[in-house]
mmCIF file of C-alpha atoms and ligand atoms in Angstrom:
data_model
loop_
_atom_site.group_PDB
_atom_site.id
_atom_site.type_symbol
_atom_site.label_atom_id
_atom_site.label_comp_id
_atom_site.label_asym_id
_atom_site.label_seq_id
_atom_site.Cartn_x
_atom_site.Cartn_y
_atom_site.Cartn_z
ATOM 1 C CA MET L 1 0.000 0.000 0.000
ATOM 2 C CA LYS L 2 1.452 3.331 -1.081
ATOM 3 C CA ILE L 3 0.037 6.363 0.691
ATOM 4 C CA HIS L 4 0.358 9.658 -1.191
ATOM 5 C CA HIS L 5 -1.725 12.045 0.917
ATOM 6 C CA HIS L 6 -0.829 12.608 4.584
ATOM 7 C CA PRO L 7 -2.079 14.905 7.354
ATOM 8 C CA SER L 8 -0.307 18.280 7.549
ATOM 9 C CA ASP L 9 2.589 18.719 9.973
ATOM 10 C CA GLU L 10 0.379 21.122 11.955
ATOM 11 C CA LEU L 11 -2.237 18.421 12.514
ATOM 12 C CA LEU L 12 0.373 15.797 13.415
ATOM 13 C CA LEU L 13 2.000 18.220 15.848
ATOM 14 C CA ASP L 14 -1.345 19.044 17.473
ATOM 15 C CA TYR L 15 -2.030 15.321 17.738
ATOM 16 C CA ALA L 16 1.397 14.621 19.252
ATOM 17 C CA SER L 17 0.919 17.387 21.829
ATOM 18 C CA GLY L 18 -2.583 16.222 22.767
ATOM 19 C CA ALA L 19 -4.166 19.453 21.543
ATOM 20 C CA LEU L 20 -6.697 17.812 19.208
ATOM 21 C CA GLY L 21 -10.264 16.958 20.160
ATOM 22 C CA GLU L 22 -11.512 13.387 20.124
ATOM 23 C CA GLY L 23 -12.941 13.290 16.558
ATOM 24 C CA TRP L 24 -9.834 14.772 14.913
ATOM 25 C CA SER L 25 -7.616 12.512 17.044
ATOM 26 C CA LEU L 26 -9.523 9.442 15.894
ATOM 27 C CA ALA L 27 -8.929 10.366 12.229
ATOM 28 C CA ILE L 28 -5.199 10.892 12.816
ATOM 29 C CA ALA L 29 -4.814 7.752 14.950
ATOM 30 C CA THR L 30 -6.564 5.662 12.276
ATOM 31 C CA HIS L 31 -4.288 7.120 9.575
ATOM 32 C CA LEU L 32 -1.259 6.327 11.761
ATOM 33 C CA ALA L 33 -2.409 2.696 11.949
ATOM 34 C CA LEU L 34 -1.972 2.538 8.150
ATOM 35 C CA CYS L 35 1.025 4.879 7.700
ATOM 36 C CA PRO L 36 4.500 4.019 9.057
ATOM 37 C CA ALA L 37 5.899 7.357 7.802
ATOM 38 C CA CYS L 38 3.501 9.422 9.905
ATOM 39 C CA ARG L 39 3.960 7.086 12.891
ATOM 40 C CA ARG L 40 7.695 7.871 12.751
ATOM 41 C CA ALA L 41 6.982 11.597 12.383
ATOM 42 C CA VAL L 42 4.678 11.633 15.418
ATOM 43 C CA ALA L 43 7.146 9.604 17.478
ATOM 44 C CA GLY L 44 9.810 12.190 16.635
ATOM 45 C CA MET L 45 7.515 15.069 17.587
ATOM 46 C CA GLU L 46 6.657 13.395 20.886
ATOM 47 C CA THR L 47 10.359 12.999 21.682
ATOM 48 C CA LEU L 48 11.065 16.622 20.786
ATOM 49 C CA GLY L 49 7.893 17.762 22.544
ATOM 50 C CA GLY L 50 8.884 16.033 25.781
ATOM 51 C CA GLY L 51 12.078 18.090 25.960
ATOM 52 C CA PHE L 52 10.288 21.228 24.849
ATOM 53 C CA LEU L 53 7.509 20.950 27.402
ATOM 54 C CA THR L 54 9.905 20.631 30.324
ATOM 55 C CA SER L 55 11.513 23.958 29.367
ATOM 56 C CA VAL L 56 8.314 25.930 28.800
ATOM 57 C CA ALA L 57 5.458 26.811 31.125
ATOM 58 C CA PRO L 58 2.365 24.655 30.559
ATOM 59 C CA ALA L 59 0.095 26.032 27.838
ATOM 60 C CA PRO L 60 -3.694 25.772 28.070
ATOM 61 C CA ILE L 61 -3.934 22.881 25.607
ATOM 62 C CA GLY L 62 -5.009 20.444 28.276
ATOM 63 C CA ASP L 63 -7.509 18.288 26.467
ATOM 64 C CA ASP L 64 -7.654 14.642 27.443
ATOM 65 C CA ALA L 65 -8.653 13.592 23.929
ATOM 66 C CA LEU L 66 -5.814 11.117 23.557
ATOM 67 C CA ASP L 67 -6.682 9.526 26.898
ATOM 68 C CA ILE L 68 -10.259 9.155 25.729
ATOM 69 C CA VAL L 69 -9.106 7.487 22.518
ATOM 70 C CA MET L 70 -6.817 5.149 24.426
ATOM 71 C CA ALA L 71 -9.555 4.346 26.941
ATOM 72 C CA ARG L 72 -11.882 3.444 24.101
ATOM 73 C CA LEU L 73 -9.277 0.983 22.821
ATOM 74 C CA ASP L 74 -9.573 -0.906 26.086
ATOM 75 C CA ALA L 75 -13.344 -0.677 26.212
ATOM 76 C CA GLU L 76 -15.539 -3.692 25.663
ATOM 77 C CA PRO L 77 -16.695 -3.968 22.038
ATOM 78 C CA GLN L 78 -20.376 -3.301 21.509
ATOM 79 C CA GLU L 79 -22.807 -6.036 20.517
ATOM 80 C CA PRO L 80 -22.723 -6.543 16.739
ATOM 81 C CA ALA L 81 -25.370 -4.415 15.022
ATOM 82 C CA ALA L 82 -28.123 -5.744 12.791
ATOM 83 C CA ALA L 83 -27.355 -7.335 9.435
ATOM 84 C CA PRO L 84 -25.485 -5.075 6.981
ATOM 85 C CA VAL L 85 -27.466 -3.765 4.034
ATOM 86 C CA ALA L 86 -24.954 -5.123 1.535
ATOM 87 C CA GLU L 87 -22.248 -7.724 1.726
ATOM 88 C CA ILE L 88 -18.757 -6.275 2.119
ATOM 89 C CA PRO L 89 -16.159 -8.840 1.062
ATOM 90 C CA ARG L 90 -13.722 -9.768 3.815
ATOM 91 C CA GLY L 91 -10.076 -9.462 2.877
ATOM 92 C CA ALA L 92 -6.950 -10.640 4.639
ATOM 93 C CA GLU L 93 -6.871 -7.538 6.836
ATOM 94 C CA PRO L 94 -9.843 -5.671 8.368
ATOM 95 C CA VAL L 95 -11.237 -2.721 6.416
ATOM 96 C CA LEU L 96 -11.333 -0.694 9.642
ATOM 97 C CA PRO L 97 -8.011 -0.477 11.507
ATOM 98 C CA GLN L 98 -7.822 0.234 15.209
ATOM 99 C CA PRO L 99 -8.690 2.465 16.976
ATOM 100 C CA LEU L 100 -11.670 2.969 14.644
ATOM 101 C CA ARG L 101 -12.804 -0.669 14.777
ATOM 102 C CA GLY L 102 -12.913 -0.491 18.572
ATOM 103 C CA TYR L 103 -15.130 2.620 18.427
ATOM 104 C CA LEU L 104 -17.599 0.833 16.155
ATOM 105 C CA GLY L 105 -17.446 -2.593 17.794
ATOM 106 C CA GLY L 106 -16.753 -4.438 14.551
ATOM 107 C CA ASP L 107 -15.452 -4.303 11.005
ATOM 108 C CA ALA L 108 -17.224 -2.654 8.048
ATOM 109 C CA GLY L 109 -19.190 -5.799 7.194
ATOM 110 C CA ASP L 110 -20.571 -6.078 10.764
ATOM 111 C CA LEU L 111 -22.134 -2.615 10.875
ATOM 112 C CA GLU L 112 -25.675 -1.433 10.407
ATOM 113 C CA TRP L 113 -25.330 0.940 7.441
ATOM 114 C CA ARG L 114 -28.012 3.614 7.190
ATOM 115 C CA ARG L 115 -29.272 4.808 3.855
ATOM 116 C CA LEU L 116 -28.052 8.343 3.165
ATOM 117 C CA GLY L 117 -29.662 8.892 -0.218
ATOM 118 C CA LEU L 118 -28.048 9.062 -3.659
ATOM 119 C CA GLY L 119 -26.997 5.436 -3.211
ATOM 120 C CA ALA L 120 -24.707 6.262 -0.288
ATOM 121 C CA PHE L 121 -24.750 4.845 3.260
ATOM 122 C CA GLN L 122 -23.368 6.002 6.563
ATOM 123 C CA VAL L 123 -22.628 4.798 10.072
ATOM 124 C CA PRO L 124 -22.319 7.548 12.720
ATOM 125 C CA VAL L 125 -19.398 7.093 15.123
ATOM 126 C CA ALA L 126 -20.416 7.962 18.685
ATOM 127 C CA MET L 127 -18.101 10.457 20.387
ATOM 128 C CA GLU L 128 -17.959 11.625 23.969
ATOM 129 C CA ASP L 129 -16.721 14.948 22.603
ATOM 130 C CA ARG L 130 -19.632 16.386 20.585
ATOM 131 C CA ARG L 131 -17.678 19.223 18.969
ATOM 132 C CA THR L 132 -17.126 17.130 15.872
ATOM 133 C CA SER L 133 -19.386 14.963 13.775
ATOM 134 C CA VAL L 134 -17.755 11.646 12.873
ATOM 135 C CA ARG L 135 -19.128 9.095 10.432
ATOM 136 C CA LEU L 136 -18.204 6.282 8.101
ATOM 137 C CA LEU L 137 -19.394 6.962 4.565
ATOM 138 C CA ARG L 138 -19.918 4.405 1.839
ATOM 139 C CA ILE L 139 -20.147 5.860 -1.664
ATOM 140 C CA PRO L 140 -21.159 3.439 -4.438
ATOM 141 C CA ALA L 141 -18.437 2.572 -6.958
ATOM 142 C CA GLY L 142 -18.278 5.045 -9.819
ATOM 143 C CA ARG L 143 -20.748 7.493 -8.254
ATOM 144 C CA PRO L 144 -20.268 11.122 -7.202
ATOM 145 C CA VAL L 145 -20.760 12.688 -3.798
ATOM 146 C CA PRO L 146 -22.868 15.868 -4.151
ATOM 147 C CA GLU L 147 -20.659 18.887 -4.722
ATOM 148 C CA HIS L 148 -20.115 20.770 -1.490
ATOM 149 C CA SER L 149 -17.865 23.192 0.309
ATOM 150 C CA HIS L 150 -17.199 23.547 4.019
ATOM 151 C CA ARG L 151 -17.824 26.102 6.722
ATOM 152 C CA GLY L 152 -15.220 24.487 8.880
ATOM 153 C CA LEU L 153 -12.659 21.719 8.583
ATOM 154 C CA GLU L 154 -13.363 18.298 7.083
ATOM 155 C CA LEU L 155 -10.919 15.402 7.433
ATOM 156 C CA THR L 156 -11.448 12.362 5.223
ATOM 157 C CA LEU L 157 -9.533 9.102 5.451
ATOM 158 C CA VAL L 158 -10.057 6.451 2.763
ATOM 159 C CA LEU L 159 -10.357 2.905 4.117
ATOM 160 C CA ARG L 160 -11.502 0.959 1.063
ATOM 161 C CA GLY L 161 -11.852 1.720 -2.636
ATOM 162 C CA ALA L 162 -10.880 5.190 -3.817
ATOM 163 C CA PHE L 163 -12.247 8.623 -4.641
ATOM 164 C CA SER L 164 -10.893 11.483 -6.670
ATOM 165 C CA ASP L 165 -11.564 15.194 -6.960
ATOM 166 C CA ALA L 166 -9.751 18.202 -8.434
ATOM 167 C CA THR L 167 -6.959 17.784 -5.856
ATOM 168 C CA GLY L 168 -6.066 14.196 -6.811
ATOM 169 C CA GLU L 169 -6.885 10.537 -6.235
ATOM 170 C CA TYR L 170 -7.274 9.134 -2.731
ATOM 171 C CA LYS L 171 -6.885 5.417 -1.948
ATOM 172 C CA ARG L 172 -6.736 3.338 1.231
ATOM 173 C CA GLY L 173 -4.754 5.231 3.863
ATOM 174 C CA ASP L 174 -4.865 8.549 1.995
ATOM 175 C CA PHE L 175 -5.928 11.540 4.058
ATOM 176 C CA GLN L 176 -7.615 14.748 2.909
ATOM 177 C CA GLU L 177 -7.909 18.020 4.813
ATOM 178 C CA ALA L 178 -10.580 20.305 3.349
ATOM 179 C CA ASP L 179 -11.448 23.741 4.681
ATOM 180 C CA ASP L 180 -13.868 26.447 3.599
ATOM 181 C CA SER L 181 -11.657 27.394 0.638
ATOM 182 C CA LEU L 182 -12.234 24.047 -1.101
ATOM 183 C CA GLU L 183 -15.327 23.377 -3.152
ATOM 184 C CA HIS L 184 -15.036 19.899 -4.528
ATOM 185 C CA ARG L 185 -16.955 17.103 -6.143
ATOM 186 C CA PRO L 186 -15.510 13.816 -4.944
ATOM 187 C CA HIS L 187 -16.226 10.849 -7.204
ATOM 188 C CA ALA L 188 -15.844 7.227 -6.082
ATOM 189 C CA ALA L 189 -13.606 5.152 -8.348
ATOM 190 C CA PRO L 190 -15.209 2.285 -10.266
ATOM 191 C CA GLY L 191 -14.730 -1.282 -9.065
ATOM 192 C CA GLU L 192 -15.668 -1.257 -5.392
ATOM 193 C CA ASP L 193 -17.605 0.999 -3.034
ATOM 194 C CA CYS L 194 -15.500 3.688 -1.381
ATOM 195 C CA ILE L 195 -15.575 3.556 2.413
ATOM 196 C CA CYS L 196 -14.084 6.508 4.240
ATOM 197 C CA LEU L 197 -14.007 8.077 7.675
ATOM 198 C CA ALA L 198 -15.195 11.695 7.655
ATOM 199 C CA VAL L 199 -14.788 14.154 10.531
ATOM 200 C CA THR L 200 -16.359 17.604 10.359
ATOM 201 C CA ASP L 201 -16.860 20.458 12.800
ATOM 202 C CA ALA L 202 -19.693 22.168 10.910
ATOM 203 C CA PRO L 203 -22.404 21.108 8.459
ATOM 204 C CA LEU L 204 -21.298 20.742 4.841
ATOM 205 C CA ARG L 205 -22.514 23.408 2.411
ATOM 206 C CA PHE L 206 -23.954 21.881 -0.742
ATOM 207 C CA SER L 207 -23.929 23.786 -4.010
ATOM 208 C CA SER L 208 -27.128 22.435 -5.508
ATOM 209 C CA VAL L 209 -30.501 23.566 -4.197
ATOM 210 C CA THR L 210 -31.812 19.985 -4.104
ATOM 211 C CA ALA L 211 -28.888 18.832 -2.011
ATOM 212 C CA ARG L 212 -29.417 21.790 0.338
ATOM 213 C CA ILE L 213 -33.064 20.889 0.772
ATOM 214 C CA VAL L 214 -32.409 17.221 1.592
ATOM 215 C CA GLN L 215 -29.337 17.934 3.719
ATOM 216 C CA PRO L 216 -31.231 18.391 7.028
ATOM 217 C CA LEU L 217 -33.095 15.146 6.373
ATOM 218 C CA LEU L 218 -29.867 13.258 5.805
ATOM 219 C CA GLY L 219 -28.184 14.730 8.852
ATOM 220 C CA ILE L 220 -25.022 15.701 6.970
HETATM 221 ZN ZN1 LIG V 301 0.860 9.439 6.680
#
């Protein structure tokens, strides 16, 4: 697996210092599970940060997001949800790496996918920290996601299949940071459904009137 799109250094640094909230931390931690390069980068930042923090007065970053993530790893998995709406083939390795699989209590094929409209499905990921909205999205192979822009930040991590937009192609492990300057029309690659983890801190802003009208109904 070759990963071409990684989180920014700013995000990795915030993660390493514990400054990120739970939803953002989950996206980074799940990317790290797939990306040795970023694991090394974060380990280096933590080493540097340890020395730095001892020489500087404590800053008000004190969020226990990382502790919450780690605690969830130890938590009992939930009961498997009802039957999935479509069969997801099982490969040699799980579609959902840890810590994400622990949050959801199973792999992609074990989950109760909810119809999102336009052929797409979602599974909300429950967070203790409600400042972000976290969900798994499943976009049918070869189909577009409605064009949208963002009021806030949106992090997307591809876990299966691929999508592409004007900024490039994103496959398993690839990570996209989108802010309110990006208006894009992601399109799932043909072949297999695209499953990705999406973390947002504000509702998406759809360009088409129809999409805007159905948006409240879909909860996206
Ligand atoms: Zn990476």
